[in-house]
Coordinates of C-alpha atoms and ligand atoms in Angstrom, one line a residue:
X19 CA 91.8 206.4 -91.2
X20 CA 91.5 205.0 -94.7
X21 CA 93.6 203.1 -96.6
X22 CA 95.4 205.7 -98.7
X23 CA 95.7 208.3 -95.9
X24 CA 97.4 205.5 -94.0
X25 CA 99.8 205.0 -96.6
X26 CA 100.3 208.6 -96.9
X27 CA 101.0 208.8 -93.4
X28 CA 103.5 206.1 -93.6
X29 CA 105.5 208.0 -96.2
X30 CA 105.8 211.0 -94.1
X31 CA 107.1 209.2 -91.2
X32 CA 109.3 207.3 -93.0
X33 CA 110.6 210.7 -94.2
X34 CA 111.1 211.7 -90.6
X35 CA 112.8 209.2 -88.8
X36 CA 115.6 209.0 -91.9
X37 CA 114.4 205.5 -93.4
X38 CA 114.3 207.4 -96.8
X39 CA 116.8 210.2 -97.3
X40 CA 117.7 212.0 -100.4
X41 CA 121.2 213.2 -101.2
X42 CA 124.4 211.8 -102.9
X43 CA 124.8 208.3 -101.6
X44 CA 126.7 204.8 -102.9
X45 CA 125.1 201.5 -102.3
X46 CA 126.7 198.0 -101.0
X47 CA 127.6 197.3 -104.7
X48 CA 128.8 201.0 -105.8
X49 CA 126.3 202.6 -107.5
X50 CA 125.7 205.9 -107.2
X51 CA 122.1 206.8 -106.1
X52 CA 120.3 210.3 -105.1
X53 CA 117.6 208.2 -103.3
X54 CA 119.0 206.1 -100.2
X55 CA 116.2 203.7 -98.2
X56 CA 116.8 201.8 -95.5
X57 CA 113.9 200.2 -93.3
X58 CA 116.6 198.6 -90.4
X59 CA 115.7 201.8 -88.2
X60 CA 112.4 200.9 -88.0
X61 CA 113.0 198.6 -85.0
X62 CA 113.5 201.6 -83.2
X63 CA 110.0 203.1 -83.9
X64 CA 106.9 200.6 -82.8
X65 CA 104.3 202.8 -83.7
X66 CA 106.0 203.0 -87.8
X67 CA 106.5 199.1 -87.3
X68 CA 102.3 199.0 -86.5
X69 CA 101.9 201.2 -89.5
X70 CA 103.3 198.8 -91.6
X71 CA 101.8 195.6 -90.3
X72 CA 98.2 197.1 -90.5
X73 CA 99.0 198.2 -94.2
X74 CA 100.9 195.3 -95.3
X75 CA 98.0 193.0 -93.8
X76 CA 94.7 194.9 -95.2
X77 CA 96.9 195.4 -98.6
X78 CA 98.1 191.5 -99.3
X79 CA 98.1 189.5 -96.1
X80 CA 94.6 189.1 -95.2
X81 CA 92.8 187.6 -98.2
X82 CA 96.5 185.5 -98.8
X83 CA 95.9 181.5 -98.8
X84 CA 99.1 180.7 -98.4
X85 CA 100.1 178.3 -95.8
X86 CA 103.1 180.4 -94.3
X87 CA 104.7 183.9 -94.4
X88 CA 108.7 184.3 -94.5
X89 CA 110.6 187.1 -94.2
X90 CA 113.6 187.9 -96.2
X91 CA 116.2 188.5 -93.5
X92 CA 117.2 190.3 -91.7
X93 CA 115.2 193.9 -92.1
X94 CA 112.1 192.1 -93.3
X95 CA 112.0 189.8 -90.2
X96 CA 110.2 191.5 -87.5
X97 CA 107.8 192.5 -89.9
X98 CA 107.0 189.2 -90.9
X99 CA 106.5 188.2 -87.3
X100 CA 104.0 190.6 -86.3
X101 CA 102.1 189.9 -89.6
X102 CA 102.3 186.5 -88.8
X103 CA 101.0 187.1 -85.5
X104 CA 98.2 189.7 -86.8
X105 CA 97.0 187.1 -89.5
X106 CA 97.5 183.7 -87.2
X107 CA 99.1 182.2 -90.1
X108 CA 102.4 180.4 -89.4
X109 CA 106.2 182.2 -90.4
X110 CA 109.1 180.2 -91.6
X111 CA 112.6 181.7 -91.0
X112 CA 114.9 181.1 -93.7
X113 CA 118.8 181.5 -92.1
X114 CA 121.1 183.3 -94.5
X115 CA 124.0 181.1 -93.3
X116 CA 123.3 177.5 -92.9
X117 CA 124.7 176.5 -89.3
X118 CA 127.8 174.9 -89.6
X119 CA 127.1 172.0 -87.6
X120 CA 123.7 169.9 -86.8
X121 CA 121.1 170.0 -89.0
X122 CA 122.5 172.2 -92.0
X123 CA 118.8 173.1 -92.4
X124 CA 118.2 176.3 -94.3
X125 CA 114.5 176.8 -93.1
X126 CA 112.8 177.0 -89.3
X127 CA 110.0 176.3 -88.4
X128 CA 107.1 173.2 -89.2
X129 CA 105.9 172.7 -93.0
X130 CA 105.5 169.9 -95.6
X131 CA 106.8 169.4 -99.0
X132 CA 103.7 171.6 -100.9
X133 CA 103.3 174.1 -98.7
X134 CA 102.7 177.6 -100.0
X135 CA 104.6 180.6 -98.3
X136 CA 104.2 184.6 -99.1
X137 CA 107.8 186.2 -98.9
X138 CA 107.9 189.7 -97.3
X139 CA 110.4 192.7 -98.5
X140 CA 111.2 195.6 -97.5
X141 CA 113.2 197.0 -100.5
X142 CA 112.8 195.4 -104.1
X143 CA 115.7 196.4 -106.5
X144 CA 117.4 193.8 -108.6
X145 CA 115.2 191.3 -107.0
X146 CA 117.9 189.2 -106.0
X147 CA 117.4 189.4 -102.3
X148 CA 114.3 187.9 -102.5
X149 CA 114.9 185.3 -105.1
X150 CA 117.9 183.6 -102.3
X151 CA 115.0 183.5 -100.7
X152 CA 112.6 182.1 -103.1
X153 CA 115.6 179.2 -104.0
X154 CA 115.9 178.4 -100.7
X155 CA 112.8 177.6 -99.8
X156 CA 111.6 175.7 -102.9
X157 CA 114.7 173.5 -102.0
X158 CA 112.7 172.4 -99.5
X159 CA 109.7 171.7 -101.5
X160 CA 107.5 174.9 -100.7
X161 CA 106.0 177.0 -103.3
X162 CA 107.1 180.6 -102.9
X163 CA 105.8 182.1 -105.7
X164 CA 104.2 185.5 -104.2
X165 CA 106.0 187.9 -102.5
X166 CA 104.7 191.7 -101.1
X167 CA 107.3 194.3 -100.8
X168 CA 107.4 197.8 -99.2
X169 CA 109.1 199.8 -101.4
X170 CA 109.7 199.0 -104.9
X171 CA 112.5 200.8 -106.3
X172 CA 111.3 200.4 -109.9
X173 CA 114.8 198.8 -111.1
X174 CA 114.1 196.0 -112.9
X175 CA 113.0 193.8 -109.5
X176 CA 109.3 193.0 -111.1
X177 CA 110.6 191.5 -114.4
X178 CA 113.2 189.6 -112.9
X179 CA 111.2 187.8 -110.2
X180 CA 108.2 187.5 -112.7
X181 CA 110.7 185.7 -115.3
X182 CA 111.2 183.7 -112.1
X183 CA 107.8 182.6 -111.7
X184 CA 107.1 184.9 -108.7
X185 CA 104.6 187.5 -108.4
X186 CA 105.0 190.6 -106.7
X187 CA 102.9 193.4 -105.0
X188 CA 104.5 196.1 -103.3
X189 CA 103.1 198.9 -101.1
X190 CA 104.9 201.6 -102.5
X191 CA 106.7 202.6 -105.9
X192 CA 109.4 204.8 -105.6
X193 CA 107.3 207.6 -108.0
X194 CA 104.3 207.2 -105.7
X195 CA 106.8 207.4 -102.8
X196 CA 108.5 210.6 -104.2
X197 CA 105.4 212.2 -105.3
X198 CA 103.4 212.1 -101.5
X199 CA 107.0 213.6 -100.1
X200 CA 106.6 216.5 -102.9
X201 CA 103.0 217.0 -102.6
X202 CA 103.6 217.6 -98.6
X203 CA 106.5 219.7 -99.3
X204 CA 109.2 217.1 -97.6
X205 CA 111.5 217.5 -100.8
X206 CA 111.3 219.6 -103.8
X207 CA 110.3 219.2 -107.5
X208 CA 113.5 219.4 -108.4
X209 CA 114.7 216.5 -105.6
X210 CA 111.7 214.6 -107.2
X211 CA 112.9 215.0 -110.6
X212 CA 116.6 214.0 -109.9
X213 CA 115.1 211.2 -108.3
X214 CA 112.5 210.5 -111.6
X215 CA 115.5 211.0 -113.9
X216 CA 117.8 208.6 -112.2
X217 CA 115.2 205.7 -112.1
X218 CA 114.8 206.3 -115.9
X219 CA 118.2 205.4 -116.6
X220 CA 119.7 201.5 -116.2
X221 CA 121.5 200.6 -113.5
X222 CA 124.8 200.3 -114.4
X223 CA 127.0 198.2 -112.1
X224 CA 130.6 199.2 -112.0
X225 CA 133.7 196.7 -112.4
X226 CA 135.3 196.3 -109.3
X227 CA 139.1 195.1 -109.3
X228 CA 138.3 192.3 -107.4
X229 CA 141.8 192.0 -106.1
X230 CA 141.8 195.8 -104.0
X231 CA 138.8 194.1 -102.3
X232 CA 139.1 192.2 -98.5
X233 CA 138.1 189.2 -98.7
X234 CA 134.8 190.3 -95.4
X235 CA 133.9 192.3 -98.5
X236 CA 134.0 189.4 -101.0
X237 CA 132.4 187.3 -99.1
X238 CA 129.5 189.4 -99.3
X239 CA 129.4 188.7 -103.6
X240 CA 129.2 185.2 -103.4
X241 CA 126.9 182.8 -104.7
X242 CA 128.7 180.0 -103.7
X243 CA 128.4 179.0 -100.2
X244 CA 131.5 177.3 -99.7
X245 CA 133.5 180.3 -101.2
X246 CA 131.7 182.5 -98.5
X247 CA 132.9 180.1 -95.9
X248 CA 136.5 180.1 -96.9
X249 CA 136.1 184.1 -97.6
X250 CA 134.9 184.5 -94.0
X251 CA 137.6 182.2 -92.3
X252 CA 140.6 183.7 -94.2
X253 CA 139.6 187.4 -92.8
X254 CA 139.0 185.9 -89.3
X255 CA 141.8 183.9 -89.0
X256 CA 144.0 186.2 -90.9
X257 CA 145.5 183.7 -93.4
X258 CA 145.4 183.0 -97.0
X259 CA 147.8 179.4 -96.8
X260 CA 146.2 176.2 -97.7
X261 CA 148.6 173.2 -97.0
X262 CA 148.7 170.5 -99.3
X263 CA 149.7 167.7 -97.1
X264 CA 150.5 165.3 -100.1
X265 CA 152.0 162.4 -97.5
X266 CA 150.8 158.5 -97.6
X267 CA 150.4 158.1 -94.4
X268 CA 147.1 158.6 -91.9
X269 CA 149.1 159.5 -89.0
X270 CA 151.4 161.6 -90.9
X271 CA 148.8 163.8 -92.2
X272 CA 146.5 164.3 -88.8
X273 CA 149.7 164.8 -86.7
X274 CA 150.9 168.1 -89.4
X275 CA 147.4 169.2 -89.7
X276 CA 147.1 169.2 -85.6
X277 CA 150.7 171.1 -85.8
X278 CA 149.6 173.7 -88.6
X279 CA 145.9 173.7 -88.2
X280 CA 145.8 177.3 -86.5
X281 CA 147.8 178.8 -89.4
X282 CA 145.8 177.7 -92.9
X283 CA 142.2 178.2 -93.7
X284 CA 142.2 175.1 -96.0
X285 CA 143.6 171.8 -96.3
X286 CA 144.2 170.3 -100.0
X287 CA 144.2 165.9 -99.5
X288 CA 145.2 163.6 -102.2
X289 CA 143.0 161.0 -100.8
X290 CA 144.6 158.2 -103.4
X291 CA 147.4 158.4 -102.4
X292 CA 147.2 157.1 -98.5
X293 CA 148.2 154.1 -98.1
X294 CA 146.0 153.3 -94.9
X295 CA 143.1 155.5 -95.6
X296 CA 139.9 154.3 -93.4
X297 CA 136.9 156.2 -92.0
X298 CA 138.3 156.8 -89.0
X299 CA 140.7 159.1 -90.6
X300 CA 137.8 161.4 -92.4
X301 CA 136.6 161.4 -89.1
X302 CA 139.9 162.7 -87.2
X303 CA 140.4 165.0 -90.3
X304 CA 137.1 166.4 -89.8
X305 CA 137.8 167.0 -86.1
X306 CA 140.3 168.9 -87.2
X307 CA 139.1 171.0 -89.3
X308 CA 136.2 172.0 -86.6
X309 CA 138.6 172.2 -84.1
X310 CA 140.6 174.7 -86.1
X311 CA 138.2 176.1 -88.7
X312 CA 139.3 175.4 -91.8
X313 CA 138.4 173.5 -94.8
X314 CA 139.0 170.6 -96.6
X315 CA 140.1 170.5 -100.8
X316 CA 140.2 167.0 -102.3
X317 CA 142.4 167.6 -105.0
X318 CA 140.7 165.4 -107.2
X319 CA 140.6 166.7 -110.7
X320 CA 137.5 164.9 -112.0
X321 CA 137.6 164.5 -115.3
X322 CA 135.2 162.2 -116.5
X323 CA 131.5 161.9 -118.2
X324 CA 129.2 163.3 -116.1
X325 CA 127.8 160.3 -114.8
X326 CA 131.3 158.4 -113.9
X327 CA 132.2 161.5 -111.9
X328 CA 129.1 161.3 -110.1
X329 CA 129.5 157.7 -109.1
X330 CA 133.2 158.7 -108.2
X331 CA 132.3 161.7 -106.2
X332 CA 129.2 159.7 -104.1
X333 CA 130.7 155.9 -104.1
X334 CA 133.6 153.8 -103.6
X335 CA 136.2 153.8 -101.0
X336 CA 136.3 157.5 -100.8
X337 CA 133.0 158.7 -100.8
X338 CA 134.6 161.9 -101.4
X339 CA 131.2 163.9 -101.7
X340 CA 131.0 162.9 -98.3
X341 CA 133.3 165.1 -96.3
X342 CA 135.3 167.2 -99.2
X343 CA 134.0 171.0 -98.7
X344 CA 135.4 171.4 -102.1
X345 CA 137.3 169.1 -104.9
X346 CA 138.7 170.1 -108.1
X347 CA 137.4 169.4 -111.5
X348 CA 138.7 169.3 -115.0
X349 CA 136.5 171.3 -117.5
X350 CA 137.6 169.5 -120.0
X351 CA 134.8 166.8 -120.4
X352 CA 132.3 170.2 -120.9
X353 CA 129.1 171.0 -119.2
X354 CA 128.0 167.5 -118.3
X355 CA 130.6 167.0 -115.5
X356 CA 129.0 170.2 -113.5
X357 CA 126.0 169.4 -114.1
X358 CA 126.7 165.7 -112.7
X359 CA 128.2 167.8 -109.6
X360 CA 125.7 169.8 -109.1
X361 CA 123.0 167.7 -108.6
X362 CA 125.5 165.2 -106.1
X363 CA 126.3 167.8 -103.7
X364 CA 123.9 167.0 -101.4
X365 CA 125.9 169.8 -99.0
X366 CA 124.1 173.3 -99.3
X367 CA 127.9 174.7 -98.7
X368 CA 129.7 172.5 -101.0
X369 CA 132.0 173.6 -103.9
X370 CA 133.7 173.2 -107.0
X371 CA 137.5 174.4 -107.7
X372 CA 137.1 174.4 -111.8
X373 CA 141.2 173.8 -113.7
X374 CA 141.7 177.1 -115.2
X375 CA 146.2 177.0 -115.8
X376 CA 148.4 174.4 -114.1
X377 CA 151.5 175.3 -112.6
X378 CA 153.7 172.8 -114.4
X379 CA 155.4 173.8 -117.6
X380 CA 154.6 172.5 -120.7
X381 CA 151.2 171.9 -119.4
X382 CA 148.3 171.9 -122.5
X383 CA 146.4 174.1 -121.7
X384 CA 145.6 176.8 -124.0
X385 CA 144.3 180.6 -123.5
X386 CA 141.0 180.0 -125.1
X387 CA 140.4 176.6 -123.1
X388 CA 140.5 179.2 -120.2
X389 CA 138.7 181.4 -121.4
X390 CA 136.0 178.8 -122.5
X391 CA 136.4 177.2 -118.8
X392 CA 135.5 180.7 -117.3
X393 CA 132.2 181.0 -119.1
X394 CA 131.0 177.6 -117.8
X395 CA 131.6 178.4 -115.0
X396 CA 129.3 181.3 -114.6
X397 CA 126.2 179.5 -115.6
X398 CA 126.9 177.4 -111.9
X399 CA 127.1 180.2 -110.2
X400 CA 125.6 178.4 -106.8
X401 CA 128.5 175.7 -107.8
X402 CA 131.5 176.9 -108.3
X403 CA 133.6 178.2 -105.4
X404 CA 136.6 179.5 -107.5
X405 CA 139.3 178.8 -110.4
X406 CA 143.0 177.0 -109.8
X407 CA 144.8 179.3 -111.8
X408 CA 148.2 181.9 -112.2
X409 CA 146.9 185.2 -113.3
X410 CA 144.7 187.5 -112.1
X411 CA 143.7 188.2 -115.5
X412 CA 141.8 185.1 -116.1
X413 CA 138.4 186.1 -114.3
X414 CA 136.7 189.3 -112.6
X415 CA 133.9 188.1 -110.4
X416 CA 135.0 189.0 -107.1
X417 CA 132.8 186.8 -105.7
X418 CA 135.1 183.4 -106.6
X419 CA 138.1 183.0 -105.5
X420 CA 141.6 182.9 -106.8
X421 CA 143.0 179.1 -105.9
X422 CA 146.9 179.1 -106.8
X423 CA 149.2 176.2 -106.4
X424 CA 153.4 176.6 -107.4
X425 CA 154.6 179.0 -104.3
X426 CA 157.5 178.1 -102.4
X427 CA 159.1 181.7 -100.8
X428 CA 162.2 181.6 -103.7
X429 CA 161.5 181.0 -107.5
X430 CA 162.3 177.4 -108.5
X431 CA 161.5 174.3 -110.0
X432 CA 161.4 170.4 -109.4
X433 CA 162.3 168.3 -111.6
X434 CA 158.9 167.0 -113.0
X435 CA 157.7 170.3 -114.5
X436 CA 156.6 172.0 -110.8
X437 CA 157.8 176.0 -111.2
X438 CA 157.4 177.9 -108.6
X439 CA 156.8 181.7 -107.9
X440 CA 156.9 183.6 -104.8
X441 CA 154.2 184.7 -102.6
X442 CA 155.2 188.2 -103.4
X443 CA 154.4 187.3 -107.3
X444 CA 151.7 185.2 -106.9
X445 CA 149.5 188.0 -104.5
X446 CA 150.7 191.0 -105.8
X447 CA 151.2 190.4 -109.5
X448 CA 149.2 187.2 -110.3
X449 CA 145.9 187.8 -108.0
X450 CA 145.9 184.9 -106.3
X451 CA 143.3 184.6 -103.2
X452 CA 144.4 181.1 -101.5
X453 CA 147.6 180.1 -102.0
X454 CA 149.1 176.6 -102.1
X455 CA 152.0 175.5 -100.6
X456 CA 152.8 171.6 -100.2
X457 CA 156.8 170.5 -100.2
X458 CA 157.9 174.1 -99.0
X459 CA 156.1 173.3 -95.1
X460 CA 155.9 169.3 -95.6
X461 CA 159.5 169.1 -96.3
X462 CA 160.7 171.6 -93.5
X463 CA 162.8 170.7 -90.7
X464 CA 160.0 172.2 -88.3
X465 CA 156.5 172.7 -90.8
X466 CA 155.1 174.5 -88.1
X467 CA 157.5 177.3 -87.8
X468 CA 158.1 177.1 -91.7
X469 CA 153.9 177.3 -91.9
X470 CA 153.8 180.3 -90.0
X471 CA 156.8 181.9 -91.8
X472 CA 154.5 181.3 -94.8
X473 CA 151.1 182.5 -92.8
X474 CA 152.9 185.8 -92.3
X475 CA 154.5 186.4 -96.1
X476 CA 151.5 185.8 -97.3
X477 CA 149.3 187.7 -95.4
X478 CA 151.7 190.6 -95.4
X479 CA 151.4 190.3 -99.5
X480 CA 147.8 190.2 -99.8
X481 CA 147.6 193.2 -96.8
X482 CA 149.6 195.2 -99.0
X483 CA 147.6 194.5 -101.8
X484 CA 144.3 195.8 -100.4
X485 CA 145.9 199.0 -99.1
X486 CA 146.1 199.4 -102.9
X487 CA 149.9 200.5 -102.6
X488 CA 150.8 198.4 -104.9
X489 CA 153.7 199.8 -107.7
Ligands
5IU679 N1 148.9 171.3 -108.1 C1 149.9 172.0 -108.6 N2 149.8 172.7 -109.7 C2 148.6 172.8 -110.4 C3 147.5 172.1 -109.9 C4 147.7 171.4 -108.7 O1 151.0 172.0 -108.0 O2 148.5 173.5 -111.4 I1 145.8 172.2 -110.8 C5 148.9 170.6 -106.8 C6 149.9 169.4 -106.8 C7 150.3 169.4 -105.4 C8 150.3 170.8 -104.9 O3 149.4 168.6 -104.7 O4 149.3 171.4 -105.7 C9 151.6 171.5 -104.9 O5 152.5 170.9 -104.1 P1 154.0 171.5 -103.9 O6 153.9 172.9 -103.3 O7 154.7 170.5 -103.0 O8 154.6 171.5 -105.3

C-alpha cells in the first residue's frame, strides 16, 4: 500500500470505530463544535494503532535526528512507545502531575541537558496541550522544538506553537480529513460544509462563572500547580477551611494541626511569630501535612524589591521557600517582586497568594490597585495560585482560586479593625474558594469540634453554591 492510500485508509477506520464523529457536541472548555475527535479508543483497536505508527514513522519519525521522542500524555502515549520502539530511538515520559513525594521530577527516562526530543500529538487545537509539554521539558534543558500531530484541527494550534519556536507537521488537517470521509461517502457535502464553515469562524471561548464550577472541574484550568493541588484536595477531602493557627508556640501549633488536620485542606503559619521556631518543627509540620494531605500558606505578605524578597524567601532563619507550598505577596512593589518569585521557586508546585482586599476596615487599598493587581497577575500565570480577596467580583479565571480571610460563623469585629462575615456571605455572596478562619477554632473550648462545625458550614455553603440554587 502507498503512502496516501494508507492515510486514506486510516481515515475510514477512524470513521468506523467512532474516533471522529460528527454531530452537535461541547468540548472540555464549552465550545460548541459539529466535529468531535477523540483518538483514546484506539487502545482498543491494534491493527488502527499499527496504522498509525507505520504512517507517523514513514511521514516524520524515520529521517528525525532527534535524540528522543515524547508523547504528550495520556492519548499520545502508546503511540509514542511503539514509534519509539519501531525507530529504536529512545522516549521520555513527561508526568502531568509531578509525584508528590521523591524526586518531584517532571520527566522519565535517561537524557542530558541538550538533548533534542520530537513531541507526538494526537489532536492539535489551541496548541496548548503540547506546549505543557514543550515547557516542561525545556525545564529540563532539552530542546523540544518539533512536534508531529495526527490531526490538526486547523484552530490556530500552528501559529501559536510556531510563535513558540516549535515546528509542527501533522498527518492530517481537518479539510483533508473531512474531504476523504466525503469523497467515500462516510458523511455528506453538507456535514462537510458545516464542518468547513465552523473552522472558518474563531473560536470563541465562553465565560464561565467560575463560582457554579466544582472545584474537580477547576482544577482542570489551572496553570498553577499548587492551585491544582489544593483544587484537588478540597474535592477529595470535602473541605474548603484553612486554619490559621496564629499561636507562638511549636507545640501549640503541631498538637491543633494533629487535632484538625483531617478537616482543612490548608494550613496558613505566621512563621515570625513563634517564639521557639527550629527545623525540627518544619519538619513535624511537614509530617503533618503528608500525613493529612493538606497544605501549608506562610502568610508572609512580601513586600519588598524584588531582590530583598528573594533573599527573604530563600535565606535566613526561615528559609520559607523551603517548605511553604504557598506565601502571600504584596503587589504593591509592581512586577519585580514576581518576577523575583518566580525564578526562587525552585518547587515545580509552588505558589503565590497575590493581596487583592484586606479584611480590616480602613485598609488602603483602592478599586483600581485591584484591579491593576489582577492584571499582573495574569502575565504569571504558572505563578500565581490565587488572590486574598472579599468579592467574587474582583477576578474571573476559574482557574485561581478565591483565598478569603475575616469569617467567623456570626458577623463581628475585633477591636483592631478585623470584620468579619459569615461563611454563608463569604461563599455564597462574596465567591470565596478557601476560606480562613483563625480565632473562631483557635480560641474554642474544643477547636476540633468547633473545626468541624466550620468544615461542615462551609462545605454545605459552597455545595449549595454549585447546585446553582442560589437566590
Ligand atoms: N488576614 C486577615 N485579613 C486579611 C489578610 C490576612 O485576617 O485581609 I491579607 C490574616 C490575619 C490572620 C488571619 O492571620 O488571616 C485571620 O485570623 P482571625 O480569623 O483570627 O481573624
Amino acid at each position: 500500500m502507498d503512502y496516501d492510500t494508507k492515510l486514506e485508509d486510516l481515515a475510514l477506520s477512524l470513521f468506523n470505530i467512532d474516533a471522529v464523529k460528527f454531530g452537535d457536541f461541547t468540548t472540555k472548555s464549552g465550545i460548541k463544535t459539529p466535529v468531535y475527535f477523540d483518538l483514546r479508543v484506539i487502545v482498543s483497536y491494534p491493527e488502527v494503532m499499527e496504522l498509525i505508527s507505520d504512517l507517523l514513522y514513514e511521514f516524520a519519525v524515520k529521517d528525525n535526528k532527534s535524540n528522543h521522542l515524547c508523547g504528550v500524555p495520556y492519548t499520545a502515549l502508546p503511540i509514542a512507545t511503539l514509534l519509539s520502539v519501531k525507530a529504536k530511538k529512545s522516549m521520555l515520559m513527561r508526568r502531568k502531575e509531578a509525584k508528590s513525594y521523591g524526586t518531584k521530577k517532571m520527566v522519565e527516562g535517561h537524557y542530558n541537558s541538550g538533548d533534542t526530543c520530537l513531541i507526538i500529538e494526537d489532536v492539535v487545537t489551541s496548541g496548548s496541550s503540547v506546549l505543557e509539554t514543550v515547557n516542561d521539558l525545556r525545564k529540563e534543558g532539552l530542546n523540544a522544538d518539533e512536534a508531529i500531530i495526527i490531526l490538526d484541527r486547523e484552530q490556530g494550534g500552528r501559529k501559536n506553537l510556531e510563535s513558540n519556536s516549535v515546528k509542527m507537521k501533522s498527518l492530517f488537517t481537518m479539510t483533508k480529513l473531512i474531504s476523504i470521509l466525503v469523497a467515500h461517502n462516510k458523511i455528506t457535502p453538507q456535514v462537510g460544509m458545516d464542518v468547513a464553515n465552523y473552522l472558518q469562524s474563531p473560536v470563541t471561548i465562553p465565560v464561565i462563572d467560575r463560582i457554579l464550577l466544582p472545584y474537580e472541574k477547576r482544577a482542570e484550568m489551572t496553570t498553577n500547580l499548587a492551585a491544582k493541588q489544593l483544587f484537588n484536595i478540597m474535592a477529595t477531602k470535602k473541605t474548603n477551611l484553612c486554619l490559621s493557627v496564629d499561636l507562638t508556640s511549636a507545640t501549640d501549633i503541631l498538637n491543633l494541626v494533629e487535632k484538625v488536620g483531617e478537616h482543612i485542606c490548608m494550613v496558613k503559619t505566621h512563621i515570625d511569630i513563634i517564639e521557639d521556631f527550629s527545623d525540627n518543627f518544619i519538619t513535624n509540620l511537614k509530617s503533618l501535612a503528608q500525613k493529612f494531605n493538606f497544605l501549608i500558606l506562610e502568610d508572609r505578605k512580601f513586600a519588598d524589591i524584588g531582590n530583598t524578597v528573594s533573599l527573604q524567601y530563600s535565606k535566613g532563619l526561615y528559609k520559607v521557600g523551603q517548605w511553604a507550598d504557598c506565601v502571600t505577596v504584596h503587589s504593591l512593589p509592581g512586577e519585580g517582586i514576581l518576577k523575583a518569585l518566580n525564578a526562587s521557586m525552585n518547587e515545580i508546585n509552588q505558589g503565590v497568594f497575590l493581596l487583592a482586599e484586606m479584611s480590616c476596615e480602613g485598609n488602603l487599598i483602592t478599586p483600581d490597585y485591584t484591579e491593576a493587581t489582577v492584571k499582573m497577575a495574569a502575565k504569571y500565570p504558572n505563578l500565581i495560585t490565587g488572590f486574598v480577596c472579599q468579592k467574587k467580583e474582583t477576578f474571573k479565571d476559574p482557574g485561581l482560586i478565591q483565598f478569603t480571610p475575616g469569617v467567623q460563623l456570626e458577623s463581628s469585629k475585633d477591636n483592631l479593625g478585623q470584620v468579619y462575615n459569615t461563611p454563608e456571605k463569604v461563599i455564597l455572596e462574596n465567591g470565596a474558594d478557601i476560606v480562613v478562619v483563625g480565632r473562631g477554632i483557635v480560641a474554642a473550648k474544643s477547636p476540633e469540634s468547633q473545626a468541624v462545625i466550620y468544615k461542615d458550614t462551609l462545605w454545605k455553603c459552597y455545595a449549595k453554591r454549585v447546585s446553582g440554587k442560589i437566590e
